[in-house]
Structures are given as C-alpha cells and as structure tokens.
Amino acid sequence: MVRVLESEDAGLIRTASDGVVRRDDPEVILQLTDVVRTYRMGVEDVHALAGVSLTVFRGEFIAIMGRSGSGKSTLLNIIGCLDRPTSGTIILSGVDVTRVAKGTLPRIRREKIGFVFQQFNLIPTLTALENVMLPMEYAGLPERTRREQALEMLEAVGLTDRLNHRPTELSGGQQQRVSIARALAPHPAIVLADEPTGALDTQIARSILDLMRHFNLERRQTFIIVTHDPLVAAQTDRVIHLSDGRVVSDEVNPERST
C-alpha cells in the first residue's frame, strides 16, 4: 500500500475501459478541512472527530475502517449532512455545507447523497419500484421522471421481475439491490454505504460489492464504504483508517493505481 499524496494531481479516477485508476481529471467531489465534532457528555466533552482533513475525487471507491468508537459513524453522518461539525469546513460537490442554513440540509441530502444501509431500510408497505421512487418524490421530481429513473435502475440491478414485490417477498441480497437502486436513481454526487454487506452471507456480499463496483466503473460514481471487513476493504481503491477521531492512515492499493 502507498500513502495518498495531497496534491493537485492526486485524483484517483477509475476508467471503465481497463479498470485502472488513473491520475487524470482530478475533480474534487468532497473536501473536509479540520473537521471537529464534539459532543457534551455530562460535564465532559467527547471529541468524536478531532480534526479530520480529507479529499475525495469523483470516481473513487473508498473504504473507511476503524474500531468501534473510532469516529466512522460520526464521519459518515457529517459527510451525509445528517449532522453538522462543531468546527471545520466541508465542501460537497461545490457547496460549502457548513455555511448553508440548517433547513437547507435535507434538500442537499436528497440532491447530492445516496445512502446504502446494512439493514436495507426499505419501507415494508411499498413495492421495490415504489421504494426506489420515494426519495425522488421527496426531491420534487415529476412522477414520470421518477418512474423512468427507478425502472432504469431496477433493470440495472437485475430486478425487473421483482418490481411489484414488497421487501418481505425479497431475499436479503435482493433487498440490498433495491437499496442500491434507490441510492443511485437520483444520480447523487456520492453514495455512502454503511456496512452494506454486513447482513449478507459471503457469496451474496461479494455480488453486492461487485454491483457497486460496476456502477463505480461505468458511471464514475463515487462510493465511500464504511466497513469492518478487511476483505471488503481489499476490493476498494483506497482505504482510510480512523482512530480516536483522527485519520491515522490514508492509502491506495498500488494494484489499482498508476
């Protein structure tokens, strides 16, 4: 493994033609600078994040690792605009989300972030198609557009024969495919995946990871995956380790870079 260099040519862009990460077209999609998140616990301050600086380029496929309490979940919530930092700056797809009004954050989440969860988080009373369409409804997209984009994504994840099935009628792997389709249908800037293979057996987990990699390659879609599984992390282009709210290592896989 080699350390990521913070320079203007450090873009890690994976090309669909040969599957190689190349240092060209370094479009920054996410920039964190000295991000701190402090929580008050009784009479003590707990520093969940203690000055995290991080640059993510379009098309990266990244794993974030660390022990329980290292700050992984807090970092994911901060990037996903589910929480705000105590201090520091976050630029997401050209928008400084630390400076916008708090009421604007839900719109930014809808437009710029896709979420994939370990437990799928599908609405049980809705069909697969309706689950994928729902976030686009919140985003205010026309019904025809929502349906077309949802159908396109469900076809892409191989579920055209499950459009009208509810989550209880789907296997775990199929539910996670619906979750991925839901995350990608609005064309977000970044997809955040929180232990996306943790509830699946090894073979299905591998197929889900392959599916995410497919969209990463074909669409230059940026994925940030929180995982405790080194086998999952080994399939990513870059691995960031957290400890005590700090980045302690940030490395790329030399087999995937040039």
PDB file of C-alpha atoms in Angstrom:
ATOM      1  CA  MET A   1       0.000   0.000   0.000  1.00  0.00           C
ATOM      2  CA  VAL A   2       1.177   3.538  -0.708  1.00  0.00           C
ATOM      3  CA  ARG A   3       0.126   6.727   1.001  1.00  0.00           C
ATOM      4  CA  VAL A   4      -2.144   9.160  -0.830  1.00  0.00           C
ATOM      5  CA  LEU A   5      -0.313  12.386  -1.626  1.00  0.00           C
ATOM      6  CA  GLU A   6      -2.298  15.581  -1.115  1.00  0.00           C
ATOM      7  CA  SER A   7      -1.538  17.304  -4.405  1.00  0.00           C
ATOM      8  CA  GLU A   8      -3.441  18.669  -7.354  1.00  0.00           C
ATOM      9  CA  ASP A   9      -2.671  15.577  -9.438  1.00  0.00           C
ATOM     10  CA  ALA A  10      -3.716  13.059  -6.799  1.00  0.00           C
ATOM     11  CA  GLY A  11      -7.034  12.247  -8.447  1.00  0.00           C
ATOM     12  CA  LEU A  12      -7.741   8.534  -8.434  1.00  0.00           C
ATOM     13  CA  ILE A  13     -10.058   8.079 -11.391  1.00  0.00           C
ATOM     14  CA  ARG A  14     -11.027   4.568 -12.386  1.00  0.00           C
ATOM     15  CA  THR A  15     -11.691   4.041 -16.084  1.00  0.00           C
ATOM     16  CA  ALA A  16     -14.332   1.616 -17.346  1.00  0.00           C
ATOM     17  CA  SER A  17     -12.200   0.550 -20.300  1.00  0.00           C
ATOM     18  CA  ASP A  18      -9.412  -1.175 -18.414  1.00  0.00           C
ATOM     19  CA  GLY A  19     -10.369  -0.907 -14.741  1.00  0.00           C
ATOM     20  CA  VAL A  20      -7.228   1.030 -13.840  1.00  0.00           C
ATOM     21  CA  VAL A  21      -7.177   4.031 -11.554  1.00  0.00           C
ATOM     22  CA  ARG A  22      -5.553   6.932 -13.364  1.00  0.00           C
ATOM     23  CA  ARG A  23      -4.357  10.291 -12.080  1.00  0.00           C
ATOM     24  CA  ASP A  24      -6.192  12.419 -14.615  1.00  0.00           C
ATOM     25  CA  ASP A  25      -9.259  14.643 -14.473  1.00  0.00           C
ATOM     26  CA  PRO A  26      -8.901  15.216 -10.702  1.00  0.00           C
ATOM     27  CA  GLU A  27     -12.384  16.532  -9.972  1.00  0.00           C
ATOM     28  CA  VAL A  28     -12.768  17.056  -6.225  1.00  0.00           C
ATOM     29  CA  ILE A  29     -16.223  15.905  -5.130  1.00  0.00           C
ATOM     30  CA  LEU A  30     -15.683  16.211  -1.355  1.00  0.00           C
ATOM     31  CA  GLN A  31     -13.254  18.257   0.726  1.00  0.00           C
ATOM     32  CA  LEU A  32     -13.086  18.123   4.524  1.00  0.00           C
ATOM     33  CA  THR A  33     -10.753  20.536   6.297  1.00  0.00           C
ATOM     34  CA  ASP A  34     -10.003  20.288  10.039  1.00  0.00           C
ATOM     35  CA  VAL A  35     -13.450  18.861  10.818  1.00  0.00           C
ATOM     36  CA  VAL A  36     -14.170  18.549  14.528  1.00  0.00           C
ATOM     37  CA  ARG A  37     -17.288  17.092  16.121  1.00  0.00           C
ATOM     38  CA  THR A  38     -17.599  17.413  19.878  1.00  0.00           C
ATOM     39  CA  TYR A  39     -20.440  16.047  21.987  1.00  0.00           C
ATOM     40  CA  ARG A  40     -21.235  17.060  25.548  1.00  0.00           C
ATOM     41  CA  MET A  41     -21.484  14.008  27.812  1.00  0.00           C
ATOM     42  CA  GLY A  42     -22.380  15.170  31.316  1.00  0.00           C
ATOM     43  CA  VAL A  43     -19.592  17.505  32.341  1.00  0.00           C
ATOM     44  CA  GLU A  44     -17.120  16.232  29.729  1.00  0.00           C
ATOM     45  CA  ASP A  45     -16.586  16.978  26.050  1.00  0.00           C
ATOM     46  CA  VAL A  46     -16.155  13.917  23.820  1.00  0.00           C
ATOM     47  CA  HIS A  47     -14.292  14.530  20.568  1.00  0.00           C
ATOM     48  CA  ALA A  48     -15.872  12.119  18.092  1.00  0.00           C
ATOM     49  CA  LEU A  49     -13.872  13.767  15.298  1.00  0.00           C
ATOM     50  CA  ALA A  50     -10.674  15.567  16.223  1.00  0.00           C
ATOM     51  CA  GLY A  51      -9.598  17.473  13.121  1.00  0.00           C
ATOM     52  CA  VAL A  52     -10.272  15.325  10.058  1.00  0.00           C
ATOM     53  CA  SER A  53      -8.995  16.590   6.708  1.00  0.00           C
ATOM     54  CA  LEU A  54      -9.858  14.548   3.646  1.00  0.00           C
ATOM     55  CA  THR A  55     -10.081  14.953  -0.126  1.00  0.00           C
ATOM     56  CA  VAL A  56     -12.273  12.684  -2.263  1.00  0.00           C
ATOM     57  CA  PHE A  57     -12.244  12.741  -6.051  1.00  0.00           C
ATOM     58  CA  ARG A  58     -15.009  11.841  -8.440  1.00  0.00           C
ATOM     59  CA  GLY A  59     -14.962   8.144  -9.295  1.00  0.00           C
ATOM     60  CA  GLU A  60     -13.148   6.922  -6.194  1.00  0.00           C
ATOM     61  CA  PHE A  61     -14.126   3.672  -4.483  1.00  0.00           C
ATOM     62  CA  ILE A  62     -13.112   4.163  -0.851  1.00  0.00           C
ATOM     63  CA  ALA A  63     -13.288   2.157   2.361  1.00  0.00           C
ATOM     64  CA  ILE A  64     -13.316   3.742   5.807  1.00  0.00           C
ATOM     65  CA  MET A  65     -12.204   1.447   8.603  1.00  0.00           C
ATOM     66  CA  GLY A  66     -11.621   1.697  12.331  1.00  0.00           C
ATOM     67  CA  ARG A  67     -12.545   0.106  15.626  1.00  0.00           C
ATOM     68  CA  SER A  68     -15.810   0.825  17.396  1.00  0.00           C
ATOM     69  CA  GLY A  69     -15.686   4.384  18.695  1.00  0.00           C
ATOM     70  CA  SER A  70     -13.070   5.486  16.163  1.00  0.00           C
ATOM     71  CA  GLY A  71     -15.411   8.044  14.578  1.00  0.00           C
ATOM     72  CA  LYS A  72     -16.560   6.139  11.472  1.00  0.00           C
ATOM     73  CA  SER A  73     -20.292   6.633  12.026  1.00  0.00           C
ATOM     74  CA  THR A  74     -19.853  10.269  13.009  1.00  0.00           C
ATOM     75  CA  LEU A  75     -17.803  10.915   9.886  1.00  0.00           C
ATOM     76  CA  LEU A  76     -20.429   9.242   7.708  1.00  0.00           C
ATOM     77  CA  ASN A  77     -23.190  11.323   9.321  1.00  0.00           C
ATOM     78  CA  ILE A  78     -21.180  14.505   8.822  1.00  0.00           C
ATOM     79  CA  ILE A  79     -20.480  13.749   5.140  1.00  0.00           C
ATOM     80  CA  GLY A  80     -24.119  12.759   4.633  1.00  0.00           C
ATOM     81  CA  CYS A  81     -25.372  16.052   6.105  1.00  0.00           C
ATOM     82  CA  LEU A  82     -27.192  14.180   8.870  1.00  0.00           C
ATOM     83  CA  ASP A  83     -25.098  16.060  11.421  1.00  0.00           C
ATOM     84  CA  ARG A  84     -23.041  19.250  11.419  1.00  0.00           C
ATOM     85  CA  PRO A  85     -19.454  19.631  12.596  1.00  0.00           C
ATOM     86  CA  THR A  86     -18.563  21.663  15.638  1.00  0.00           C
ATOM     87  CA  SER A  87     -15.901  23.349  13.529  1.00  0.00           C
ATOM     88  CA  GLY A  88     -14.145  22.907  10.218  1.00  0.00           C
ATOM     89  CA  THR A  89     -15.240  23.096   6.602  1.00  0.00           C
ATOM     90  CA  ILE A  90     -16.985  20.617   4.289  1.00  0.00           C
ATOM     91  CA  ILE A  91     -17.277  21.296   0.562  1.00  0.00           C
ATOM     92  CA  LEU A  92     -19.639  18.799  -1.095  1.00  0.00           C
ATOM     93  CA  SER A  93     -19.912  18.927  -4.879  1.00  0.00           C
ATOM     94  CA  GLY A  94     -19.013  22.606  -4.842  1.00  0.00           C
ATOM     95  CA  VAL A  95     -21.267  23.585  -1.917  1.00  0.00           C
ATOM     96  CA  ASP A  96     -19.941  24.593   1.499  1.00  0.00           C
ATOM     97  CA  VAL A  97     -22.460  22.647   3.575  1.00  0.00           C
ATOM     98  CA  THR A  98     -21.100  24.061   6.829  1.00  0.00           C
ATOM     99  CA  ARG A  99     -22.320  27.521   5.851  1.00  0.00           C
ATOM    100  CA  VAL A 100     -25.785  26.823   4.477  1.00  0.00           C
ATOM    101  CA  ALA A 101     -28.885  27.210   6.629  1.00  0.00           C
ATOM    102  CA  LYS A 102     -29.752  24.111   8.651  1.00  0.00           C
ATOM    103  CA  GLY A 103     -33.115  23.886   6.887  1.00  0.00           C
ATOM    104  CA  THR A 104     -31.302  23.540   3.560  1.00  0.00           C
ATOM    105  CA  LEU A 105     -29.508  20.323   4.532  1.00  0.00           C
ATOM    106  CA  PRO A 106     -32.426  17.955   3.733  1.00  0.00           C
ATOM    107  CA  ARG A 107     -32.511  19.273   0.171  1.00  0.00           C
ATOM    108  CA  ILE A 108     -28.750  18.855  -0.167  1.00  0.00           C
ATOM    109  CA  ARG A 109     -29.037  15.276   1.106  1.00  0.00           C
ATOM    110  CA  ARG A 110     -31.765  14.492  -1.415  1.00  0.00           C
ATOM    111  CA  GLU A 111     -29.846  16.009  -4.323  1.00  0.00           C
ATOM    112  CA  LYS A 112     -26.256  15.051  -3.590  1.00  0.00           C
ATOM    113  CA  ILE A 113     -26.147  11.973  -1.325  1.00  0.00           C
ATOM    114  CA  GLY A 114     -27.238   8.381  -1.817  1.00  0.00           C
ATOM    115  CA  PHE A 115     -27.383   6.049   1.194  1.00  0.00           C
ATOM    116  CA  VAL A 116     -26.994   2.263   1.346  1.00  0.00           C
ATOM    117  CA  PHE A 117     -27.529   0.712   4.786  1.00  0.00           C
ATOM    118  CA  GLN A 118     -26.633  -2.613   6.380  1.00  0.00           C
ATOM    119  CA  GLN A 119     -30.282  -3.358   7.222  1.00  0.00           C
ATOM    120  CA  PHE A 120     -31.552  -2.026   3.851  1.00  0.00           C
ATOM    121  CA  ASN A 121     -34.051   0.437   5.432  1.00  0.00           C
ATOM    122  CA  LEU A 122     -36.750  -0.276   2.859  1.00  0.00           C
ATOM    123  CA  ILE A 123     -40.334   0.689   3.636  1.00  0.00           C
ATOM    124  CA  PRO A 124     -42.167  -2.636   4.133  1.00  0.00           C
ATOM    125  CA  THR A 125     -45.522  -1.470   2.780  1.00  0.00           C
ATOM    126  CA  LEU A 126     -44.050  -0.273  -0.530  1.00  0.00           C
ATOM    127  CA  THR A 127     -43.043  -2.327  -3.558  1.00  0.00           C
ATOM    128  CA  ALA A 128     -39.491  -2.374  -4.873  1.00  0.00           C
ATOM    129  CA  LEU A 129     -40.448   0.166  -7.528  1.00  0.00           C
ATOM    130  CA  GLU A 130     -42.174   2.433  -5.009  1.00  0.00           C
ATOM    131  CA  ASN A 131     -39.186   2.261  -2.627  1.00  0.00           C
ATOM    132  CA  VAL A 132     -36.833   3.400  -5.375  1.00  0.00           C
ATOM    133  CA  MET A 133     -39.185   6.174  -6.490  1.00  0.00           C
ATOM    134  CA  LEU A 134     -39.794   7.591  -2.999  1.00  0.00           C
ATOM    135  CA  PRO A 135     -36.605   9.688  -2.497  1.00  0.00           C
ATOM    136  CA  MET A 136     -37.156  11.280  -5.901  1.00  0.00           C
ATOM    137  CA  GLU A 137     -40.684  12.193  -4.852  1.00  0.00           C
ATOM    138  CA  TYR A 138     -39.255  14.000  -1.827  1.00  0.00           C
ATOM    139  CA  ALA A 139     -36.846  15.752  -4.206  1.00  0.00           C
ATOM    140  CA  GLY A 140     -39.803  17.042  -6.192  1.00  0.00           C
ATOM    141  CA  LEU A 141     -39.126  15.206  -9.457  1.00  0.00           C
ATOM    142  CA  PRO A 142     -42.124  14.686 -11.764  1.00  0.00           C
ATOM    143  CA  GLU A 143     -43.865  11.331 -11.463  1.00  0.00           C
ATOM    144  CA  ARG A 144     -42.894  10.290 -14.993  1.00  0.00           C
ATOM    145  CA  THR A 145     -39.221  11.051 -14.331  1.00  0.00           C
ATOM    146  CA  ARG A 146     -39.310   9.190 -11.021  1.00  0.00           C
ATOM    147  CA  ARG A 147     -40.781   6.120 -12.635  1.00  0.00           C
ATOM    148  CA  GLU A 148     -38.406   6.136 -15.608  1.00  0.00           C
ATOM    149  CA  GLN A 149     -35.302   6.509 -13.448  1.00  0.00           C
ATOM    150  CA  ALA A 150     -36.499   3.889 -10.953  1.00  0.00           C
ATOM    151  CA  LEU A 151     -37.240   1.394 -13.722  1.00  0.00           C
ATOM    152  CA  GLU A 152     -33.846   2.063 -15.275  1.00  0.00           C
ATOM    153  CA  MET A 153     -32.031   1.397 -12.000  1.00  0.00           C
ATOM    154  CA  LEU A 154     -34.031  -1.709 -11.097  1.00  0.00           C
ATOM    155  CA  GLU A 155     -33.226  -3.094 -14.526  1.00  0.00           C
ATOM    156  CA  ALA A 156     -29.561  -2.249 -13.966  1.00  0.00           C
ATOM    157  CA  VAL A 157     -29.516  -4.229 -10.690  1.00  0.00           C
ATOM    158  CA  GLY A 158     -31.335  -7.162 -12.290  1.00  0.00           C
ATOM    159  CA  LEU A 159     -34.725  -6.846 -10.598  1.00  0.00           C
ATOM    160  CA  THR A 160     -37.160  -6.191 -13.429  1.00  0.00           C
ATOM    161  CA  ASP A 161     -39.042  -9.322 -12.367  1.00  0.00           C
ATOM    162  CA  ARG A 162     -39.423  -8.027  -8.791  1.00  0.00           C
ATOM    163  CA  LEU A 163     -40.837  -4.542  -9.393  1.00  0.00           C
ATOM    164  CA  ASN A 164     -44.082  -5.176  -7.532  1.00  0.00           C
ATOM    165  CA  HIS A 165     -42.628  -7.287  -4.723  1.00  0.00           C
ATOM    166  CA  ARG A 166     -42.507  -5.892  -1.210  1.00  0.00           C
ATOM    167  CA  PRO A 167     -39.371  -6.259   0.959  1.00  0.00           C
ATOM    168  CA  THR A 168     -40.725  -9.308   2.809  1.00  0.00           C
ATOM    169  CA  GLU A 169     -41.047 -11.043  -0.554  1.00  0.00           C
ATOM    170  CA  LEU A 170     -37.398 -10.428  -1.414  1.00  0.00           C
ATOM    171  CA  SER A 171     -34.208 -12.119  -0.278  1.00  0.00           C
ATOM    172  CA  GLY A 172     -31.557 -10.177   1.625  1.00  0.00           C
ATOM    173  CA  GLY A 173     -29.452  -9.789  -1.494  1.00  0.00           C
ATOM    174  CA  GLN A 174     -32.448  -8.582  -3.489  1.00  0.00           C
ATOM    175  CA  GLN A 175     -33.353  -6.073  -0.788  1.00  0.00           C
ATOM    176  CA  GLN A 176     -29.822  -4.685  -0.873  1.00  0.00           C
ATOM    177  CA  ARG A 177     -30.054  -4.400  -4.666  1.00  0.00           C
ATOM    178  CA  VAL A 178     -33.225  -2.362  -4.241  1.00  0.00           C
ATOM    179  CA  SER A 179     -31.367  -0.227  -1.702  1.00  0.00           C
ATOM    180  CA  ILE A 180     -28.556   0.384  -4.201  1.00  0.00           C
ATOM    181  CA  ALA A 181     -31.066   1.228  -6.939  1.00  0.00           C
ATOM    182  CA  ARG A 182     -32.776   3.672  -4.562  1.00  0.00           C
ATOM    183  CA  ALA A 183     -29.459   5.327  -3.727  1.00  0.00           C
ATOM    184  CA  LEU A 184     -28.346   5.713  -7.341  1.00  0.00           C
ATOM    185  CA  ALA A 185     -31.620   6.610  -9.073  1.00  0.00           C
ATOM    186  CA  PRO A 186     -31.435  10.370  -8.261  1.00  0.00           C
ATOM    187  CA  HIS A 187     -27.822  10.488  -9.638  1.00  0.00           C
ATOM    188  CA  PRO A 188     -26.164  11.669  -6.383  1.00  0.00           C
ATOM    189  CA  ALA A 189     -22.675  13.117  -6.169  1.00  0.00           C
ATOM    190  CA  ILE A 190     -21.628  10.479  -3.600  1.00  0.00           C
ATOM    191  CA  VAL A 191     -23.011   7.167  -2.387  1.00  0.00           C
ATOM    192  CA  LEU A 192     -22.400   6.452   1.310  1.00  0.00           C
ATOM    193  CA  ALA A 193     -22.601   2.756   2.209  1.00  0.00           C
ATOM    194  CA  ASP A 194     -22.698   1.801   5.898  1.00  0.00           C
ATOM    195  CA  GLU A 195     -21.612  -1.853   6.272  1.00  0.00           C
ATOM    196  CA  PRO A 196     -23.563  -2.717   3.091  1.00  0.00           C
ATOM    197  CA  THR A 197     -22.541  -6.400   3.158  1.00  0.00           C
ATOM    198  CA  GLY A 198     -22.709  -6.919   6.927  1.00  0.00           C
ATOM    199  CA  ALA A 199     -26.124  -8.617   6.914  1.00  0.00           C
ATOM    200  CA  LEU A 200     -25.369 -10.894   3.943  1.00  0.00           C
ATOM    201  CA  ASP A 201     -23.589 -14.202   3.521  1.00  0.00           C
ATOM    202  CA  THR A 202     -20.193 -14.248   1.837  1.00  0.00           C
ATOM    203  CA  GLN A 203     -21.311 -15.127  -1.679  1.00  0.00           C
ATOM    204  CA  ILE A 204     -24.148 -12.593  -1.785  1.00  0.00           C
ATOM    205  CA  ALA A 205     -21.915  -9.980  -0.156  1.00  0.00           C
ATOM    206  CA  ARG A 206     -19.400 -10.453  -2.952  1.00  0.00           C
ATOM    207  CA  SER A 207     -22.103  -9.972  -5.585  1.00  0.00           C
ATOM    208  CA  ILE A 208     -23.289  -6.763  -3.894  1.00  0.00           C
ATOM    209  CA  LEU A 209     -19.735  -5.412  -3.788  1.00  0.00           C
ATOM    210  CA  ASP A 210     -19.304  -6.335  -7.463  1.00  0.00           C
ATOM    211  CA  LEU A 211     -22.520  -4.478  -8.259  1.00  0.00           C
ATOM    212  CA  MET A 212     -21.342  -1.317  -6.528  1.00  0.00           C
ATOM    213  CA  ARG A 213     -18.016  -1.600  -8.313  1.00  0.00           C
ATOM    214  CA  HIS A 214     -19.871  -1.900 -11.617  1.00  0.00           C
ATOM    215  CA  PHE A 215     -21.599   1.437 -11.092  1.00  0.00           C
ATOM    216  CA  ASN A 216     -18.349   2.938  -9.866  1.00  0.00           C
ATOM    217  CA  LEU A 217     -16.671   1.958 -13.139  1.00  0.00           C
ATOM    218  CA  GLU A 218     -19.458   2.553 -15.618  1.00  0.00           C
ATOM    219  CA  ARG A 219     -20.738   5.856 -14.208  1.00  0.00           C
ATOM    220  CA  ARG A 220     -17.639   7.167 -12.428  1.00  0.00           C
ATOM    221  CA  GLN A 221     -19.878   7.089  -9.366  1.00  0.00           C
ATOM    222  CA  THR A 222     -18.120   7.880  -6.087  1.00  0.00           C
ATOM    223  CA  PHE A 223     -18.579   5.357  -3.270  1.00  0.00           C
ATOM    224  CA  ILE A 224     -17.500   5.738   0.363  1.00  0.00           C
ATOM    225  CA  ILE A 225     -17.970   2.432   2.201  1.00  0.00           C
ATOM    226  CA  VAL A 226     -17.749   2.071   5.972  1.00  0.00           C
ATOM    227  CA  THR A 227     -16.732  -1.495   6.742  1.00  0.00           C
ATOM    228  CA  HIS A 228     -15.050  -3.615   9.403  1.00  0.00           C
ATOM    229  CA  ASP A 229     -14.332  -6.378   6.878  1.00  0.00           C
ATOM    230  CA  PRO A 230     -10.749  -6.344   5.507  1.00  0.00           C
ATOM    231  CA  LEU A 231     -11.893  -8.489   2.561  1.00  0.00           C
ATOM    232  CA  VAL A 232     -14.299  -5.736   1.532  1.00  0.00           C
ATOM    233  CA  ALA A 233     -11.662  -3.053   2.049  1.00  0.00           C
ATOM    234  CA  ALA A 234      -9.196  -5.018  -0.086  1.00  0.00           C
ATOM    235  CA  GLN A 235     -11.528  -4.599  -3.065  1.00  0.00           C
ATOM    236  CA  THR A 236     -11.529  -0.811  -2.835  1.00  0.00           C
ATOM    237  CA  ASP A 237      -9.053   1.580  -4.401  1.00  0.00           C
ATOM    238  CA  ARG A 238      -8.283   3.460  -1.209  1.00  0.00           C
ATOM    239  CA  VAL A 239      -8.530   2.649   2.498  1.00  0.00           C
ATOM    240  CA  ILE A 240      -8.806   5.304   5.205  1.00  0.00           C
ATOM    241  CA  HIS A 241      -8.265   4.216   8.812  1.00  0.00           C
ATOM    242  CA  LEU A 242      -9.652   6.229  11.720  1.00  0.00           C
ATOM    243  CA  SER A 243      -8.620   6.071  15.344  1.00  0.00           C
ATOM    244  CA  ASP A 244      -9.814   8.327  18.155  1.00  0.00           C
ATOM    245  CA  GLY A 245     -11.494  10.643  15.678  1.00  0.00           C
ATOM    246  CA  ARG A 246      -8.413  11.133  13.524  1.00  0.00           C
ATOM    247  CA  VAL A 247      -7.210   9.833  10.169  1.00  0.00           C
ATOM    248  CA  VAL A 248      -4.211   7.658  11.018  1.00  0.00           C
ATOM    249  CA  SER A 249      -3.631   6.267   7.541  1.00  0.00           C
ATOM    250  CA  ASP A 250      -4.869   7.018   4.037  1.00  0.00           C
ATOM    251  CA  GLU A 251      -3.557   4.595   1.439  1.00  0.00           C
ATOM    252  CA  VAL A 252      -4.252   3.447  -2.094  1.00  0.00           C
ATOM    253  CA  ASN A 253      -3.955  -0.053  -3.450  1.00  0.00           C
ATOM    254  CA  PRO A 254      -0.960   0.033  -5.832  1.00  0.00           C
ATOM    255  CA  GLU A 255      -2.569  -2.653  -7.987  1.00  0.00           C
ATOM    256  CA  ARG A 256      -5.382  -0.214  -8.809  1.00  0.00           C
ATOM    257  CA  SER A 257      -3.338   2.926  -9.375  1.00  0.00           C
ATOM    258  CA  THR A 258      -0.846   4.170 -11.915  1.00  0.00           C
TER     259      THR A 258
END
